[in-house]
């Protein structure tokens, strides 16, 4: 008799603590790798967990939701197995539980199902999870706020339609209000969720802007936490990329200067979304490119090009400088006076430069 079969038998034990311990053991096994998670599915354990999830006490509910989370995280196929056994409706009911720990465990499981693809995310939406996740971000517990924001982010990321469901549930206003929360992990989840909504379309980006994220989001660019800085830059990039009007709004709120300062205060991949944002702003028009020049964006991009070791960051900086310099002779001169042209040429000629980096010099 296999370990899984033995644990399945213990799930039916008359003693509640034995049931809970068996569920916890199954969760830890399933969490370890996808083969063990697959074994949990094959041993027909999921239906028993789902049945008990609705019936048992809060300790068991947390353990059972942990198993579902541990199984669902590995692959779309395993997440689909959880959907197929009817777990979503029960998990959504758990989002309304009196105990914050049960809500948190259910939100984790739903997040791990939704993050794989649009179909699974849609199944989570259809089960009615989004309005309840919005309620969860309003709860006092920081851990529950974090996972609810993260789940909304993973739902919104797949398509404009899924992002719209998050907007329609009123999530954006509540997320925007929490940008001043001192908890760094919560802030970077909120910024991620707002970015995932903004990225899809002009309309969705405008809805995020209308929630009055400016100038509050600019304070996040000065945060001590690197993830908060990076996600704040990403959010501003996702808004600015859509239209000249949205880019102009970012300029008017001091966003370009703030992003340039942020790029100067960090290194590596944390710089990347800010570099891309400057390129997107500059690409829209002569005036917007000049706004980047006036804010001292060119010297900062030149520093990134010279000192960053990673080719993809150099390539982004080269692309952004190209977007600034391509409009008029005056724009081109602003790039040239930083003496970056010899650096660009040496990178282009270098056999160590990636093809992507070399291509950027022709753009």
Short mmCIF file of C-alpha atoms in Angstrom, two decimals:
data_model
loop_
_atom_site.label_atom_id
_atom_site.label_comp_id
_atom_site.label_asym_id
_atom_site.label_seq_id
_atom_site.Cartn_x
_atom_site.Cartn_y
_atom_site.Cartn_z
CA UNK A 1 0.00 0.00 0.00
CA UNK A 2 1.49 3.39 -1.04
CA UNK A 3 2.09 6.35 1.25
CA UNK A 4 -0.58 8.30 -0.66
CA UNK A 5 -3.17 5.57 -0.09
CA UNK A 6 -2.33 5.43 3.61
CA UNK A 7 -2.66 9.20 3.93
CA UNK A 8 -5.94 9.10 2.01
CA UNK A 9 -7.26 6.62 4.58
CA UNK A 10 -6.11 8.90 7.41
CA UNK A 11 -8.08 11.79 5.84
CA UNK A 12 -11.20 9.79 6.77
CA UNK A 13 -10.12 9.15 10.34
CA UNK A 14 -12.62 9.96 13.10
CA UNK A 15 -10.04 12.04 14.99
CA UNK A 16 -9.89 15.60 13.55
CA UNK A 17 -6.21 16.17 14.40
CA UNK A 18 -5.27 13.02 12.46
CA UNK A 19 -7.24 14.26 9.46
CA UNK A 20 -5.48 17.63 9.63
CA UNK A 21 -2.03 16.10 10.01
CA UNK A 22 -2.66 13.77 7.05
CA UNK A 23 -3.76 16.73 4.91
CA UNK A 24 -0.68 18.71 5.95
CA UNK A 25 1.57 15.75 5.03
CA UNK A 26 -0.09 15.47 1.62
CA UNK A 27 0.41 19.21 1.07
CA UNK A 28 4.10 19.02 1.89
CA UNK A 29 4.58 16.05 -0.42
CA UNK A 30 2.66 17.70 -3.28
CA UNK A 31 4.56 20.94 -2.75
CA UNK A 32 7.90 19.15 -3.19
CA UNK A 33 7.62 18.32 -6.89
CA UNK A 34 5.14 17.70 -9.68
CA UNK A 35 5.51 13.89 -9.60
CA UNK A 36 4.27 13.77 -6.00
CA UNK A 37 1.53 16.28 -6.85
CA UNK A 38 0.52 14.00 -9.74
CA UNK A 39 0.39 11.06 -7.31
CA UNK A 40 -2.07 12.99 -5.10
CA UNK A 41 -4.34 13.43 -8.13
CA UNK A 42 -4.02 9.80 -9.26
CA UNK A 43 -4.87 8.45 -5.81
CA UNK A 44 -8.23 10.23 -6.05
CA UNK A 45 -7.49 12.32 -2.96
CA UNK A 46 -8.79 15.65 -4.33
CA UNK A 47 -12.55 14.84 -4.18
CA UNK A 48 -12.20 13.84 -0.54
CA UNK A 49 -10.36 17.07 0.26
CA UNK A 50 -12.96 19.19 -1.53
CA UNK A 51 -15.82 17.43 0.29
CA UNK A 52 -14.14 17.90 3.67
CA UNK A 53 -13.17 21.50 2.89
CA UNK A 54 -16.83 22.47 3.08
CA UNK A 55 -17.60 20.42 6.20
CA UNK A 56 -14.66 20.58 8.59
CA UNK A 57 -13.16 23.06 11.07
CA UNK A 58 -10.81 25.94 10.26
CA UNK A 59 -7.64 23.92 10.92
CA UNK A 60 -8.64 21.28 8.42
CA UNK A 61 -9.79 23.90 5.89
CA UNK A 62 -6.37 25.57 5.97
CA UNK A 63 -4.60 22.20 5.55
CA UNK A 64 -6.90 21.11 2.70
CA UNK A 65 -6.50 24.44 0.88
CA UNK A 66 -2.73 24.06 1.28
CA UNK A 67 -2.89 20.69 -0.53
CA UNK A 68 -4.88 22.23 -3.39
CA UNK A 69 -2.39 25.09 -3.61
CA UNK A 70 0.57 22.67 -3.56
CA UNK A 71 -0.92 20.54 -6.35
CA UNK A 72 -2.10 23.45 -8.50
CA UNK A 73 1.15 25.42 -8.52
CA UNK A 74 3.15 22.97 -10.65
CA UNK A 75 1.41 23.00 -14.04
CA UNK A 76 -1.77 23.95 -15.90
CA UNK A 77 -2.68 20.24 -16.09
CA UNK A 78 -2.53 19.79 -12.32
CA UNK A 79 -4.40 23.06 -11.77
CA UNK A 80 -7.06 21.82 -14.20
CA UNK A 81 -7.41 18.63 -12.13
CA UNK A 82 -8.34 20.83 -9.15
CA UNK A 83 -10.92 22.68 -11.24
CA UNK A 84 -12.32 19.38 -12.57
CA UNK A 85 -12.96 18.01 -9.07
CA UNK A 86 -15.15 21.01 -8.23
CA UNK A 87 -12.73 22.73 -5.85
CA UNK A 88 -13.27 26.31 -7.06
CA UNK A 89 -16.76 26.77 -5.63
CA UNK A 90 -15.61 25.48 -2.24
CA UNK A 91 -12.48 27.64 -2.25
CA UNK A 92 -14.57 30.70 -3.08
CA UNK A 93 -16.87 29.90 -0.13
CA UNK A 94 -13.73 29.77 2.04
CA UNK A 95 -12.95 33.38 1.00
CA UNK A 96 -16.00 34.32 3.09
CA UNK A 97 -14.90 32.32 6.13
CA UNK A 98 -14.80 34.03 9.51
CA UNK A 99 -11.18 32.96 10.04
CA UNK A 100 -8.58 35.13 8.18
CA UNK A 101 -6.22 32.14 7.93
CA UNK A 102 -8.84 30.15 5.97
CA UNK A 103 -9.40 33.11 3.64
CA UNK A 104 -5.66 33.43 3.12
CA UNK A 105 -5.22 29.70 2.38
CA UNK A 106 -8.09 29.79 -0.14
CA UNK A 107 -6.68 32.90 -1.84
CA UNK A 108 -3.29 31.19 -2.21
CA UNK A 109 -4.91 28.16 -3.88
CA UNK A 110 -6.97 30.33 -6.24
CA UNK A 111 -3.92 32.39 -7.14
CA UNK A 112 -1.88 29.31 -8.04
CA UNK A 113 -4.70 28.08 -10.29
CA UNK A 114 -5.28 31.45 -11.98
CA UNK A 115 -1.66 32.27 -12.73
CA UNK A 116 -1.12 29.54 -15.36
CA UNK A 117 -3.29 30.68 -18.26
CA UNK A 118 -6.39 32.62 -19.32
CA UNK A 119 -8.68 29.56 -19.29
CA UNK A 120 -7.89 28.67 -15.68
CA UNK A 121 -8.08 32.32 -14.71
CA UNK A 122 -11.50 32.54 -16.32
CA UNK A 123 -12.63 29.50 -14.33
CA UNK A 124 -11.60 31.30 -11.12
CA UNK A 125 -13.53 34.40 -12.26
CA UNK A 126 -16.60 32.34 -13.19
CA UNK A 127 -16.61 30.80 -9.71
CA UNK A 128 -17.13 34.31 -8.31
CA UNK A 129 -13.70 34.81 -6.74
CA UNK A 130 -12.93 38.38 -7.85
CA UNK A 131 -15.43 40.38 -5.73
CA UNK A 132 -14.46 38.34 -2.66
CA UNK A 133 -10.74 38.91 -3.32
CA UNK A 134 -11.52 42.63 -3.45
CA UNK A 135 -13.16 42.29 -0.02
CA UNK A 136 -10.02 40.46 1.19
CA UNK A 137 -7.73 43.37 0.24
CA UNK A 138 -9.84 45.53 2.55
CA UNK A 139 -9.36 43.21 5.55
CA UNK A 140 -6.96 44.36 8.31
CA UNK A 141 -4.55 41.37 8.06
CA UNK A 142 -1.48 42.28 5.96
CA UNK A 143 -0.83 38.67 4.86
CA UNK A 144 -4.40 38.40 3.53
CA UNK A 145 -4.13 41.75 1.74
CA UNK A 146 -0.87 40.62 0.08
CA UNK A 147 -2.17 37.32 -1.29
CA UNK A 148 -5.48 38.84 -2.41
CA UNK A 149 -3.62 41.57 -4.34
CA UNK A 150 -1.31 38.94 -5.81
CA UNK A 151 -4.27 36.77 -6.90
CA UNK A 152 -5.93 39.76 -8.58
CA UNK A 153 -2.64 40.48 -10.36
CA UNK A 154 -2.43 36.90 -11.66
CA UNK A 155 -6.03 37.04 -12.88
CA UNK A 156 -5.59 40.41 -14.64
CA UNK A 157 -2.36 39.58 -16.43
CA UNK A 158 -3.71 37.19 -19.07
CA UNK A 159 -6.10 39.32 -21.15
CA UNK A 160 -7.93 42.67 -21.37
CA UNK A 161 -11.20 40.87 -20.59
CA UNK A 162 -9.87 39.36 -17.37
CA UNK A 163 -8.31 42.68 -16.37
CA UNK A 164 -11.70 44.28 -16.97
CA UNK A 165 -13.35 41.88 -14.51
CA UNK A 166 -10.86 43.05 -11.87
CA UNK A 167 -11.67 46.69 -12.69
CA UNK A 168 -15.43 46.06 -12.70
CA UNK A 169 -15.21 44.58 -9.19
CA UNK A 170 -13.86 47.93 -7.95
CA UNK A 171 -10.36 46.61 -7.21
CA UNK A 172 -8.39 49.51 -8.67
CA UNK A 173 -9.65 52.17 -6.24
CA UNK A 174 -8.86 49.99 -3.21
CA UNK A 175 -5.44 49.02 -4.55
CA UNK A 176 -4.58 52.66 -5.28
CA UNK A 177 -5.53 53.67 -1.73
CA UNK A 178 -3.03 51.18 -0.32
CA UNK A 179 0.01 52.55 -2.14
CA UNK A 180 0.93 54.45 1.01
CA UNK A 181 0.90 51.32 3.18
CA UNK A 182 4.33 50.91 4.83
CA UNK A 183 4.50 47.14 4.12
CA UNK A 184 6.94 46.65 1.22
CA UNK A 185 5.65 43.21 0.17
CA UNK A 186 2.10 44.51 0.00
CA UNK A 187 3.20 47.53 -2.02
CA UNK A 188 5.01 45.49 -4.63
CA UNK A 189 1.96 43.19 -5.02
CA UNK A 190 -0.34 46.22 -5.40
CA UNK A 191 1.97 47.82 -7.97
CA UNK A 192 2.12 44.52 -9.85
CA UNK A 193 -1.68 44.23 -9.92
CA UNK A 194 -2.09 47.81 -11.19
CA UNK A 195 0.59 47.15 -13.85
CA UNK A 196 -1.15 43.98 -15.04
CA UNK A 197 -4.39 45.93 -15.46
CA UNK A 198 -2.71 48.92 -17.17
CA UNK A 199 -0.68 46.98 -19.71
CA UNK A 200 -3.55 45.76 -21.89
CA UNK A 201 -5.17 48.89 -23.32
CA UNK A 202 -5.49 52.67 -23.23
CA UNK A 203 -8.90 52.41 -21.53
CA UNK A 204 -7.60 50.19 -18.73
CA UNK A 205 -4.52 52.38 -18.22
CA UNK A 206 -6.76 55.44 -17.99
CA UNK A 207 -8.91 53.72 -15.34
CA UNK A 208 -5.79 53.16 -13.25
CA UNK A 209 -4.71 56.79 -13.69
CA UNK A 210 -8.21 57.98 -12.73
CA UNK A 211 -7.79 56.19 -9.38
CA UNK A 212 -5.35 59.03 -8.57
CA UNK A 213 -2.19 56.93 -8.38
CA UNK A 214 -0.16 60.06 -9.27
CA UNK A 215 1.78 61.52 -7.59
CA UNK A 216 1.59 58.81 -4.84
CA UNK A 217 3.21 56.16 -7.06
CA UNK A 218 6.28 58.40 -7.43
CA UNK A 219 7.02 57.98 -3.71
CA UNK A 220 7.35 54.24 -4.37
CA UNK A 221 10.28 55.00 -6.72
CA UNK A 222 12.22 56.16 -3.63
CA UNK A 223 11.39 53.09 -1.54
CA UNK A 224 14.20 51.16 0.14
CA UNK A 225 12.82 47.90 -1.29
CA UNK A 226 14.15 47.08 -4.78
CA UNK A 227 10.98 45.20 -5.78
CA UNK A 228 8.82 48.21 -4.91
CA UNK A 229 11.07 50.46 -7.03
CA UNK A 230 11.02 48.04 -9.95
CA UNK A 231 7.26 47.49 -9.85
CA UNK A 232 6.58 51.24 -9.55
CA UNK A 233 8.74 51.85 -12.64
CA UNK A 234 6.92 49.02 -14.42
CA UNK A 235 3.52 50.55 -13.64
CA UNK A 236 4.58 53.96 -14.95
CA UNK A 237 6.03 52.28 -18.07
CA UNK A 238 2.78 50.37 -18.74
CA UNK A 239 0.81 53.62 -18.54
CA UNK A 240 3.21 55.79 -20.56
CA UNK A 241 3.64 53.32 -23.43
CA UNK A 242 0.06 53.61 -24.72
CA UNK A 243 -0.38 57.20 -25.95
CA UNK A 244 1.33 60.60 -26.08
CA UNK A 245 -1.44 61.93 -23.81
CA UNK A 246 -0.70 59.40 -21.06
CA UNK A 247 3.02 60.04 -21.44
CA UNK A 248 2.39 63.77 -21.14
CA UNK A 249 0.44 63.15 -17.95
CA UNK A 250 3.43 61.26 -16.54
CA UNK A 251 5.71 64.17 -17.50
CA UNK A 252 3.33 66.73 -15.95
CA UNK A 253 3.29 64.90 -12.60
CA UNK A 254 7.09 64.79 -12.45
CA UNK A 255 7.17 61.11 -13.39
CA UNK A 256 10.04 61.31 -15.89
CA UNK A 257 12.39 63.09 -13.50
CA UNK A 258 11.41 60.67 -10.69
CA UNK A 259 12.11 57.62 -12.87
CA UNK A 260 15.50 59.06 -13.91
CA UNK A 261 16.38 59.55 -10.22
CA UNK A 262 15.25 55.98 -9.53
CA UNK A 263 17.46 54.59 -12.32
CA UNK A 264 20.38 56.43 -10.75
CA UNK A 265 19.72 54.93 -7.32
CA UNK A 266 19.67 51.25 -8.30
CA UNK A 267 21.47 48.68 -10.42
CA UNK A 268 20.75 45.73 -12.70
CA UNK A 269 17.25 44.54 -13.55
CA UNK A 270 15.65 47.04 -11.17
CA UNK A 271 16.68 49.71 -13.69
CA UNK A 272 15.19 47.97 -16.72
CA UNK A 273 11.52 49.07 -16.60
CA UNK A 274 12.59 52.68 -15.96
CA UNK A 275 14.95 52.61 -18.95
CA UNK A 276 12.16 51.20 -21.14
CA UNK A 277 9.72 53.81 -19.83
CA UNK A 278 12.02 56.65 -20.92
CA UNK A 279 12.25 55.08 -24.38
CA UNK A 280 8.47 54.77 -24.68
CA UNK A 281 7.91 58.39 -23.60
CA UNK A 282 10.56 59.70 -26.00
CA UNK A 283 9.20 57.64 -28.91
CA UNK A 284 5.81 59.39 -28.89
CA UNK A 285 6.85 62.90 -29.99
CA UNK A 286 9.61 65.51 -30.29
CA UNK A 287 8.28 67.39 -27.27
CA UNK A 288 8.16 64.31 -25.06
CA UNK A 289 11.68 63.30 -26.13
CA UNK A 290 12.79 66.83 -25.23
CA UNK A 291 11.16 66.44 -21.82
CA UNK A 292 13.39 63.40 -21.22
CA UNK A 293 16.44 65.41 -22.34
CA UNK A 294 15.58 68.38 -20.08
CA UNK A 295 15.16 66.02 -17.12
CA UNK A 296 18.75 64.80 -17.67
CA UNK A 297 17.66 61.42 -18.97
CA UNK A 298 20.41 61.10 -21.58
CA UNK A 299 23.40 61.17 -19.16
CA UNK A 300 21.65 58.62 -16.93
CA UNK A 301 20.96 56.28 -19.85
CA UNK A 302 24.60 56.71 -20.93
CA UNK A 303 25.72 55.62 -17.46
CA UNK A 304 23.52 52.51 -17.73
CA UNK A 305 24.96 51.70 -21.15
CA UNK A 306 28.53 52.06 -19.87
CA UNK A 307 28.33 50.35 -16.48
CA UNK A 308 25.69 47.62 -16.74
CA UNK A 309 27.26 44.19 -17.45
CA UNK A 310 24.08 42.53 -18.80
CA UNK A 311 23.53 42.76 -22.54
CA UNK A 312 19.72 43.04 -22.30
CA UNK A 313 20.02 46.13 -20.10
CA UNK A 314 22.60 47.69 -22.43
CA UNK A 315 20.27 46.92 -25.34
CA UNK A 316 17.35 48.66 -23.60
CA UNK A 317 19.50 51.73 -22.88
CA UNK A 318 20.72 51.84 -26.49
CA UNK A 319 17.11 51.56 -27.73
CA UNK A 320 15.93 54.34 -25.37
CA UNK A 321 18.77 56.65 -26.50
CA UNK A 322 17.76 55.93 -30.09
CA UNK A 323 14.17 56.94 -29.38
CA UNK A 324 15.38 60.22 -27.88
CA UNK A 325 17.87 61.07 -30.63
CA UNK A 326 15.88 60.14 -33.73
CA UNK A 327 13.51 63.14 -33.91
CA UNK A 328 15.61 66.19 -34.97
CA UNK A 329 19.26 67.27 -35.21
CA UNK A 330 18.79 68.99 -31.84
CA UNK A 331 17.70 65.71 -30.24
CA UNK A 332 20.57 63.84 -31.88
CA UNK A 333 23.04 66.46 -30.60
CA UNK A 334 21.73 66.03 -27.04
CA UNK A 335 22.66 62.34 -27.25
CA UNK A 336 25.99 62.94 -28.99
CA UNK A 337 27.33 65.50 -26.47
CA UNK A 338 27.40 62.86 -23.72
CA UNK A 339 30.26 61.19 -25.67
CA UNK A 340 28.25 57.98 -25.76
CA UNK A 341 28.86 57.38 -29.50
CA UNK A 342 32.32 55.76 -29.01
CA UNK A 343 30.77 53.47 -26.37
CA UNK A 344 27.95 52.53 -28.75
CA UNK A 345 30.42 51.85 -31.54
CA UNK A 346 32.66 49.66 -29.40
CA UNK A 347 29.65 47.65 -28.19
CA UNK A 348 28.45 47.26 -31.76
CA UNK A 349 31.88 46.06 -32.91
CA UNK A 350 32.43 43.76 -29.93
CA UNK A 351 32.23 40.03 -30.65
CA UNK A 352 30.91 39.58 -27.11
CA UNK A 353 27.80 41.70 -27.71
CA UNK A 354 24.57 39.78 -28.27
CA UNK A 355 22.72 39.96 -31.59
CA UNK A 356 19.86 41.79 -29.82
CA UNK A 357 22.26 44.46 -28.57
CA UNK A 358 23.79 44.92 -32.01
CA UNK A 359 20.35 45.15 -33.64
CA UNK A 360 19.40 48.01 -31.28
CA UNK A 361 22.07 50.20 -32.89
CA UNK A 362 20.21 50.09 -36.20
CA UNK A 363 16.82 50.94 -34.68
#
